[in-house]
Amino acid sequence: MFPGAGNPHFFAEQLAEGLSPCKVPEFWLGWTNEPNHYQDVTGFIDMKLKALAEHRSQLQGGVLGFFEEWLPAEAEENGRKIGVQHAEAFRC
């Protein structure tokens, strides 16, 4: 986010293309030790794992198997905190 977002001098070539700086209204940090927001993601775990599997170069050596076990378990644990099947935790 910092220092690029909202700074018109950071990507000057984009100004020449007719684009303008954006103001980021919120920033959600995932996998934080101090979450203050839980988002219902019920029904999206399989899609998330499928998308993650596309990052083959980053998942060498059986790392995907770890995520296939860990992500659903974490989502279930977070879901219990807000009364849904699956949730993700964020610091907003």
Coordinates of C-alpha atoms in Angstrom, one line a residue:
M1 CA 0.0 0.0 0.0
F2 CA 2.5 2.6 1.1
P3 CA 4.0 4.6 -0.6
G4 CA 2.3 4.0 -3.9
A5 CA -1.4 4.1 -3.3
G6 CA -2.8 7.6 -3.7
N7 CA 0.6 9.1 -4.6
P8 CA 0.4 10.8 -8.1
H9 CA 4.2 10.8 -8.4
F10 CA 4.7 7.1 -7.8
F11 CA 3.4 6.0 -11.2
A12 CA 3.7 9.1 -13.3
E13 CA 3.3 7.2 -16.5
Q14 CA -0.2 6.2 -15.5
L15 CA -1.2 9.9 -15.2
A16 CA -0.1 10.3 -18.8
E17 CA -2.4 7.4 -19.7
G18 CA -5.4 9.3 -18.2
L19 CA -5.5 7.3 -15.0
S20 CA -5.7 9.0 -11.6
P21 CA -4.5 8.0 -8.1
C22 CA -7.0 6.0 -6.0
K23 CA -7.7 6.4 -2.4
V24 CA -7.8 3.0 -0.6
P25 CA -10.8 3.1 1.8
E26 CA -9.9 0.0 3.7
F27 CA -7.0 -2.4 4.1
W28 CA -7.6 -6.0 5.3
L29 CA -4.5 -7.9 6.6
G30 CA -4.9 -11.7 6.5
W31 CA -3.3 -14.3 8.7
T32 CA -2.9 -11.8 11.5
N33 CA -2.3 -12.5 15.1
E34 CA -4.9 -9.8 16.1
P35 CA -8.0 -10.2 13.9
N36 CA -10.8 -7.8 14.4
H37 CA -13.0 -8.9 11.5
Y38 CA -14.3 -12.3 10.4
Q39 CA -15.6 -12.7 6.8
D40 CA -18.0 -15.5 5.9
V41 CA -16.4 -17.5 3.1
T42 CA -18.8 -20.5 3.3
G43 CA -19.0 -22.2 -0.1
F44 CA -15.7 -20.9 -1.4
I45 CA -13.1 -23.2 0.2
D46 CA -12.9 -25.5 -2.8
M47 CA -12.5 -22.5 -5.2
K48 CA -9.8 -21.1 -3.0
L49 CA -7.9 -24.4 -3.0
K50 CA -8.3 -24.7 -6.8
A51 CA -6.9 -21.2 -7.3
L52 CA -4.0 -21.9 -4.9
A53 CA -3.2 -25.0 -6.9
E54 CA -2.5 -22.9 -10.0
H55 CA 0.5 -21.4 -8.2
R56 CA 2.6 -24.5 -9.0
S57 CA 6.0 -22.8 -8.8
Q58 CA 5.2 -21.8 -5.2
L59 CA 3.8 -25.1 -4.1
Q60 CA 6.6 -27.6 -4.8
G61 CA 7.3 -30.5 -2.5
G62 CA 3.8 -31.3 -1.4
V63 CA 3.0 -27.9 0.1
L64 CA -0.4 -27.9 -1.5
G65 CA -1.3 -31.0 0.6
F66 CA -0.6 -28.9 3.7
F67 CA -2.9 -26.2 2.6
E68 CA -5.6 -28.7 1.6
E69 CA -5.7 -29.8 5.2
W70 CA -5.0 -26.6 7.0
L71 CA -7.1 -24.0 5.2
P72 CA -10.5 -25.8 5.6
A73 CA -9.7 -26.5 9.3
E74 CA -8.7 -22.9 9.9
A75 CA -11.9 -21.7 8.1
E76 CA -14.1 -24.0 10.2
E77 CA -12.5 -22.7 13.4
N78 CA -13.0 -19.1 12.3
G79 CA -16.5 -19.8 11.2
R80 CA -17.5 -21.1 14.6
K81 CA -16.5 -17.6 16.0
I82 CA -19.3 -15.9 13.9
G83 CA -21.7 -18.8 13.6
V84 CA -21.1 -19.8 10.0
Q85 CA -19.5 -22.9 8.4
H86 CA -16.3 -21.2 7.1
A87 CA -14.8 -17.7 7.7
E88 CA -11.5 -15.9 7.2
A89 CA -9.9 -13.7 9.9
F90 CA -8.6 -10.2 9.1
R91 CA -7.1 -7.2 10.8
C92 CA -8.9 -4.1 9.3

